[in-house]
mmCIF file of C-alpha atoms and ligand atoms in Angstrom:
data_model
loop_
_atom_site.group_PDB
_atom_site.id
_atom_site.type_symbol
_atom_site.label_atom_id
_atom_site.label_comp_id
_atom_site.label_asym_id
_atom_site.label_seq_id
_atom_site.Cartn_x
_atom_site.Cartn_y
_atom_site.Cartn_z
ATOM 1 C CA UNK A 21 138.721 55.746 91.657
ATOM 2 C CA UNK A 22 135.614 57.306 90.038
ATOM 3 C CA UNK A 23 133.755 56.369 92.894
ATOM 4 C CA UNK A 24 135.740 57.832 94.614
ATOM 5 C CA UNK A 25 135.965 61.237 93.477
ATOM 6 C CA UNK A 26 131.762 61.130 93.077
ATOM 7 C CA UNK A 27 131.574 60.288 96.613
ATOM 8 C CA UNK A 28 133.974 62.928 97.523
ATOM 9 C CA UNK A 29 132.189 65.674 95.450
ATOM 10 C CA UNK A 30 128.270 64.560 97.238
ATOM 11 C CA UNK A 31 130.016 64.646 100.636
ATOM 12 C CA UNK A 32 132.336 68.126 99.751
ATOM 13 C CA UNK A 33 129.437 70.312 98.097
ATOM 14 C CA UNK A 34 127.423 70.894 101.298
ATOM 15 C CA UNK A 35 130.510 71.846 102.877
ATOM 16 C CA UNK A 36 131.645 74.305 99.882
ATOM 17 C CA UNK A 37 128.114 75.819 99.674
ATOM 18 C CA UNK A 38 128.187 76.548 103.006
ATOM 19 C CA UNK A 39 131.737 77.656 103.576
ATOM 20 C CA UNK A 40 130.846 80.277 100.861
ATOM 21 C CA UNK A 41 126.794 81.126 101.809
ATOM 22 C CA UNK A 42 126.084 84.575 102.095
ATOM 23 C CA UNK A 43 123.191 84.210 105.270
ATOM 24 C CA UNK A 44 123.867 86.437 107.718
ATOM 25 C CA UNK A 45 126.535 84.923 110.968
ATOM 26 C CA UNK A 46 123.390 85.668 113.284
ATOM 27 C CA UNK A 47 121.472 83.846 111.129
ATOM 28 C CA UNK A 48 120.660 81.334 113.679
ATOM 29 C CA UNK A 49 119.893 83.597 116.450
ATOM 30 C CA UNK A 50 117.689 85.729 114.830
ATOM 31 C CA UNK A 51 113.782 85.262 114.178
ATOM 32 C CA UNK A 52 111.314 88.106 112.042
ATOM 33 C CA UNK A 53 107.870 89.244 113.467
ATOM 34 C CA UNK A 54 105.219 89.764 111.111
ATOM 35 C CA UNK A 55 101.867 91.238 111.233
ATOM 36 C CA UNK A 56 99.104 93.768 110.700
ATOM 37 C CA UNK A 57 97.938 96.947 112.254
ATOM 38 C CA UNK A 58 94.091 97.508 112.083
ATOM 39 C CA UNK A 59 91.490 100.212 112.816
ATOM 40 C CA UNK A 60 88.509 98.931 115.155
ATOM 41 C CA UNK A 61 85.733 101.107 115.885
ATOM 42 C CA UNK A 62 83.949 103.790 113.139
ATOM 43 C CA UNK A 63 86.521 104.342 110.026
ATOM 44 C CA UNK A 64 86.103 107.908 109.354
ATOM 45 C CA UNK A 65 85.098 108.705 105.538
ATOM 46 C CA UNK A 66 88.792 109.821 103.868
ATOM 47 C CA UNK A 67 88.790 113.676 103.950
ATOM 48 C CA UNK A 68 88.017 115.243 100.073
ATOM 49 C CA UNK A 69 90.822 117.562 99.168
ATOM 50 C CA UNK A 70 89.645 120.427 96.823
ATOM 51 C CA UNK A 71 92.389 121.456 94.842
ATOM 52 C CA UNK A 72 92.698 124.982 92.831
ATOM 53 C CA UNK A 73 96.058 125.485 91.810
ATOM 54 C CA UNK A 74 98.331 123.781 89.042
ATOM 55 C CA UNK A 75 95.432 121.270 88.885
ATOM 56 C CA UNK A 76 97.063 120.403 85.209
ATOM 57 C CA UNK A 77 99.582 118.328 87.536
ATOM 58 C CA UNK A 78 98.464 118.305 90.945
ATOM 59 C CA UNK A 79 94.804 117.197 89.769
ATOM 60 C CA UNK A 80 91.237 119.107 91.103
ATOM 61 C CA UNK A 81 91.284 116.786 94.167
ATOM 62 C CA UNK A 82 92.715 114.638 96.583
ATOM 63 C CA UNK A 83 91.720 112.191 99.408
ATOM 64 C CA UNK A 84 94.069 113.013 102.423
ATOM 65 C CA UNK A 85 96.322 110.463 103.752
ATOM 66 C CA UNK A 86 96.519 111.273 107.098
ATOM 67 C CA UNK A 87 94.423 108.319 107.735
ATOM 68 C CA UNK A 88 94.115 105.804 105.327
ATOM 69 C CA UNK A 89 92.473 102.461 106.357
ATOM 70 C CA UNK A 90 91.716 99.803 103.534
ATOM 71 C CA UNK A 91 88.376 97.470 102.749
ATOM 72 C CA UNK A 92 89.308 94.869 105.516
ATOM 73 C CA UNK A 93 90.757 97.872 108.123
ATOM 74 C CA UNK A 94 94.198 97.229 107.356
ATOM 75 C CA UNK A 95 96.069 100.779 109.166
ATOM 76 C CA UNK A 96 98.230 101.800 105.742
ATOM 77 C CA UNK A 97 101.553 104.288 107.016
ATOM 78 C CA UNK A 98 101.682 103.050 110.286
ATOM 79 C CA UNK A 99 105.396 102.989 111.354
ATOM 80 C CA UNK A 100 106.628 99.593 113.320
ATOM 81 C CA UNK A 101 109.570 99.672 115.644
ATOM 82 C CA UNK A 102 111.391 97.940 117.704
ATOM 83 C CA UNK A 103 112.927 100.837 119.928
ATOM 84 C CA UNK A 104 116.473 100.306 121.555
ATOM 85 C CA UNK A 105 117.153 96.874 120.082
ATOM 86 C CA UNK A 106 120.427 96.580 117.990
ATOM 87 C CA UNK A 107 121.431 93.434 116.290
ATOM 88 C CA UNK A 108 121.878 94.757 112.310
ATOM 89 C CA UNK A 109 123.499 97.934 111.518
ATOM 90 C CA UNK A 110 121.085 100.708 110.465
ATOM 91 C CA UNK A 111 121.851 102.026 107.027
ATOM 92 C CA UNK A 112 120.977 102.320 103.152
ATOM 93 C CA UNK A 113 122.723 101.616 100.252
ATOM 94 C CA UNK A 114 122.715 105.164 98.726
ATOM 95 C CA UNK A 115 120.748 108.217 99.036
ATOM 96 C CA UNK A 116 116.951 107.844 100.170
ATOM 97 C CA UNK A 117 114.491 109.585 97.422
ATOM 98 C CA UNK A 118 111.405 111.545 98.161
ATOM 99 C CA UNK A 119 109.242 112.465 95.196
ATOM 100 C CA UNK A 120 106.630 114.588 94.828
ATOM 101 C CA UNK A 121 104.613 113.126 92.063
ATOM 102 C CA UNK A 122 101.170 114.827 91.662
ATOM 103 C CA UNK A 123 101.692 117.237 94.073
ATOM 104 C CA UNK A 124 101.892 114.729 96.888
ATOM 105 C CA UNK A 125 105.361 113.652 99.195
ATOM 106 C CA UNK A 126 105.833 110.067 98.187
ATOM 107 C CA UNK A 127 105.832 108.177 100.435
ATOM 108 C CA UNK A 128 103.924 109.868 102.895
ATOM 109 C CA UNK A 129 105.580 108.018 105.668
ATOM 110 C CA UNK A 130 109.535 107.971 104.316
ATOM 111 C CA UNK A 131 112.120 106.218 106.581
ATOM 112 C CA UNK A 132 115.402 107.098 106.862
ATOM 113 C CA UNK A 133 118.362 106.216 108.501
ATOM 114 C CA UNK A 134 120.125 109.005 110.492
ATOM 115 C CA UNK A 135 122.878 110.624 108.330
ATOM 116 C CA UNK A 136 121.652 108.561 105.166
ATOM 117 C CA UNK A 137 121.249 111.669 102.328
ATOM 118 C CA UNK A 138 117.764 112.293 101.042
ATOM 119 C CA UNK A 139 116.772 113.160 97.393
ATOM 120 C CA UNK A 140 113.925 114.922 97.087
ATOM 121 C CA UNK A 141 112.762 114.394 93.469
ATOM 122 C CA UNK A 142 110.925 117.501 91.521
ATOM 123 C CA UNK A 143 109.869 115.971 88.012
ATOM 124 C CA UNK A 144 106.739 117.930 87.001
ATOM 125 C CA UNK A 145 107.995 121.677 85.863
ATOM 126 C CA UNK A 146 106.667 122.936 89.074
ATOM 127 C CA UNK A 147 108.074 125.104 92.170
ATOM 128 C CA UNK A 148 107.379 123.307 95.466
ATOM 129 C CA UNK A 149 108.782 124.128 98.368
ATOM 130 C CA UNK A 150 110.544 121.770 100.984
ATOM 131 C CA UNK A 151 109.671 122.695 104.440
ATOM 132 C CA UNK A 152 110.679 120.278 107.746
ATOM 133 C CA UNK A 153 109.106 121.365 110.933
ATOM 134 C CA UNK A 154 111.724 119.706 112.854
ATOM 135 C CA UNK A 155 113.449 120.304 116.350
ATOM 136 C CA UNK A 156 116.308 117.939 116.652
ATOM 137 C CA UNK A 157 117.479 118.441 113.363
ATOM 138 C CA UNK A 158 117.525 122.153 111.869
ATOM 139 C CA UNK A 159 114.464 123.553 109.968
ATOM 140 C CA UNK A 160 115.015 123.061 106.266
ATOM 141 C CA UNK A 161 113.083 125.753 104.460
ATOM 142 C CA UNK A 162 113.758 126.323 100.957
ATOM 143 C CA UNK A 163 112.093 126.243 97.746
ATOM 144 C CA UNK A 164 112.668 123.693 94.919
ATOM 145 C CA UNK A 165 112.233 125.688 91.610
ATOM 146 C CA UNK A 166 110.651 124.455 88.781
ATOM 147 C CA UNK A 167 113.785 123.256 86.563
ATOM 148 C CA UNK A 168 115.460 121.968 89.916
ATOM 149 C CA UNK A 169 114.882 118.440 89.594
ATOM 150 C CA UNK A 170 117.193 116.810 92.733
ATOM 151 C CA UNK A 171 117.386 118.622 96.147
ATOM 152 C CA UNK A 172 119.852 116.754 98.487
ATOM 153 C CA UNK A 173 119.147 117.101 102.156
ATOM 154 C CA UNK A 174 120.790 115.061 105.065
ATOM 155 C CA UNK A 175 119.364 114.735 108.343
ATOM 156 C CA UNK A 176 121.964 113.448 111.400
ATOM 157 C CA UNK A 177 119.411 113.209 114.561
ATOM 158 C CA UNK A 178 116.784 110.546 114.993
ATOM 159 C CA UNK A 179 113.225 112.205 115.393
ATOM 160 C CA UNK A 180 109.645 112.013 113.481
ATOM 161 C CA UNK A 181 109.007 115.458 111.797
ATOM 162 C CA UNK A 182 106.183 116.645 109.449
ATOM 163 C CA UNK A 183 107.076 118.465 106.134
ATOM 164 C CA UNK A 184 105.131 120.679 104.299
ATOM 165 C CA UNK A 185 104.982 122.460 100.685
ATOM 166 C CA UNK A 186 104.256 126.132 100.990
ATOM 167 C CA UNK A 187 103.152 126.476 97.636
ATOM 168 C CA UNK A 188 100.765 123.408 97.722
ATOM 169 C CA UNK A 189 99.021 123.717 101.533
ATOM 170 C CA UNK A 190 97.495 120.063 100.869
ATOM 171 C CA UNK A 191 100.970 118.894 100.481
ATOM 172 C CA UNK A 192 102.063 117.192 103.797
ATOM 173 C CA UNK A 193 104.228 114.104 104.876
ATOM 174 C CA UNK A 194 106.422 112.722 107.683
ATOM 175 C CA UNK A 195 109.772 111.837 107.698
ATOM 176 C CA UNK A 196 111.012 109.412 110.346
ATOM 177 C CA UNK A 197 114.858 109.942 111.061
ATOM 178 C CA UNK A 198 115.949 107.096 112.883
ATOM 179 C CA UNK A 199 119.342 105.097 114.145
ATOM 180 C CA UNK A 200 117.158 101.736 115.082
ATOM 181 C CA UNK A 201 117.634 99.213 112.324
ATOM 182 C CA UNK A 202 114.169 98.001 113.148
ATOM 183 C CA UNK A 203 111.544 100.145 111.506
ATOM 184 C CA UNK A 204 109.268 99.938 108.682
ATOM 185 C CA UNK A 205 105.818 101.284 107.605
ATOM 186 C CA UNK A 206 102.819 99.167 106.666
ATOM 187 C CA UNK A 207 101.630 98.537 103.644
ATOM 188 C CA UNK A 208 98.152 99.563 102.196
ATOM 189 C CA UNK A 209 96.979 96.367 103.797
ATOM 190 C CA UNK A 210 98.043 97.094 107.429
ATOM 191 C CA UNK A 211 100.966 94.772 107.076
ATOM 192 C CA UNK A 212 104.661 94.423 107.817
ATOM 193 C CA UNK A 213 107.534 92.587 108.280
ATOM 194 C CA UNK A 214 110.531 92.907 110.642
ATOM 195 C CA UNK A 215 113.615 90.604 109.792
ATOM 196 C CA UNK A 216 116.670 89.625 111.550
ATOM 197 C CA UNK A 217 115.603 90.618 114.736
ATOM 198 C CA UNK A 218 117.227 88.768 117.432
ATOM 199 C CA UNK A 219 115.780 86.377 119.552
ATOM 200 C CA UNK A 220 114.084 87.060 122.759
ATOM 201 C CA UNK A 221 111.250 89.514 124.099
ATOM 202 C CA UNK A 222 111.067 93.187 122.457
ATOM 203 C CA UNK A 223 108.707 96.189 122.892
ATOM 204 C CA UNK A 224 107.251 96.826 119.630
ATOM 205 C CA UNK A 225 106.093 99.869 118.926
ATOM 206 C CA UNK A 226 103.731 100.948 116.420
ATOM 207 C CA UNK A 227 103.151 104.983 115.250
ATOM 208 C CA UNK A 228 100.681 106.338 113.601
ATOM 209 C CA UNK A 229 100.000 110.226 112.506
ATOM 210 C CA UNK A 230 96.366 110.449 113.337
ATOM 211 C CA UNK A 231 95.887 107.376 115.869
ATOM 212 C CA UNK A 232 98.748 107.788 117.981
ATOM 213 C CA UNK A 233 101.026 105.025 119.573
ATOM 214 C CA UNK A 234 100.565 101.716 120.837
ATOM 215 C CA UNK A 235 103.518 99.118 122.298
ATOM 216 C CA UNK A 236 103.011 95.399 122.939
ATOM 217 C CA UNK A 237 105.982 92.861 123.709
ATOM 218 C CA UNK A 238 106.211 89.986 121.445
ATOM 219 C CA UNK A 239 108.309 86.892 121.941
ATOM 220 C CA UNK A 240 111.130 85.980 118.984
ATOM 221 C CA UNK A 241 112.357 82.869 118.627
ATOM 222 C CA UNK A 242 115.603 82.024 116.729
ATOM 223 C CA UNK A 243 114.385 80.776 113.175
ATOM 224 C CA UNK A 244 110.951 81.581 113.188
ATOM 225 C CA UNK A 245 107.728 84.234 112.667
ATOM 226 C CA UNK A 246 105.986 85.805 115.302
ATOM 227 C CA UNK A 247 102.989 87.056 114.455
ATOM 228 C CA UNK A 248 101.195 89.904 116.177
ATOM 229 C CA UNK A 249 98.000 92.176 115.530
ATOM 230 C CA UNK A 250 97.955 95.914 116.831
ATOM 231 C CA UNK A 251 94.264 97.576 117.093
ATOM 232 C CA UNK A 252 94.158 101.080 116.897
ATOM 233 C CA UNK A 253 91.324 103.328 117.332
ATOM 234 C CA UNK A 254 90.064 106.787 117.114
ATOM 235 C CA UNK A 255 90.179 108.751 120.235
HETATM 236 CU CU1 CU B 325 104.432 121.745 96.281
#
């Protein structure tokens, strides 16, 4: 009888731990592409900053991020896509935040999904000012005063837009407002990671605030890595 019920349980726990898994129903038709954008060519020196106002928090300089390529020319802030492919719903699990530690938007690069509510965080004692030079989605324009430390904006149409601080003119970012489950920014290595996209061949496109954009179609197969390289350049 013992037997039995031992032989029952090592033939009945696969079954359990899969009846109850939590992996994805797609799992098995769905791949992830991996890889690493890189400057070739002359890597301009990072442009010095010179700051002269509330330098007790926003420091007496800054290297601007516009273009910001590491030791072995990994592209940081790059933004990877895979335009018009669905196969995950885009979303968040709660409001997005944007700080702006040391008088600087962090991240530079934010992603967010379209309709998902940003926070933009004001911890320092200091008045910035939130400025979106968008078209799709209305221009947000307002100041953040010093003892206001959560501003709540929502943004419903996908588009790339810069923002600015009007009271800190080095302050500058990008917000990318999207509906494609399929983007992310690189790393300060150059590198990235898409997951559960689905099998087959995709345009990926890669973004980039200074260098422009570049597309190459990659190959996904179900249950596997593609790799690919993008090499971007100054024009
Ligand atoms: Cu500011």
């Amino acid at each position: 009888m013992r037997r039995w019920i031992t032989a029952g349980l090592i033939i009945g726990a696969p079954l359990l731990f899969r009846f109850f898994s939590v992996e994805p129903i797609f799992a098995d038709s769905t791949g992830s592409i991996t890889g690493r954008i890189v400057m070739v060519g002359e890597i301009p020196k990072p442009k010095k900053i010179e700051i002269k106002k509330d330098t007790e928090k926003c420091g007496t300089e800054k290297l601007a991020e516009d273009l910001v390529v590491s030791p072995d020319r990994g592209i940081k802030n790059a933004v990877v896509s895979l335009p018009g492919v669905k196969g995950k719903p885009a979303r968040s699990d709660g409001n997005i935040t944007l700080d702006q530690k040391g008088c600087a938007f962090v991240p530079h690069v934010l992603i967010v999904p379209a309709g998902t509510p940003v926070d933009i965080l004001n911890n320092e004692g200091l008045i910035h000012n939130f400025h979106t030079h968008s078209a799709r989605n209305p221009v947000v324009n307002k100041a953040q005063p010093r003892f206001k430390k959560i501003m709540t904006e929502t943004f419903a149409q996908p588009e790339v837009f810069k923002i600015t601080c009007d009271f800190h003119p080095w302050m500058q970012g990008w917000v990318v407002v999207t509906d494609n489950p399929y983007v992310v920014a690189t790393d300060g290595g150059g590198t990235f990671k898409l997951t559960d996209v689905p099998a087959g061949s995709h345009t990926v496109e890669v973004w980039h605030e200074t260098l422009g954009k570049v597309t190459k179609q990659v190959t996904v197969k179900a249950g596997e890595e593609a790799k690919v390289t993008f090499e971007l350049t100054k024009k």
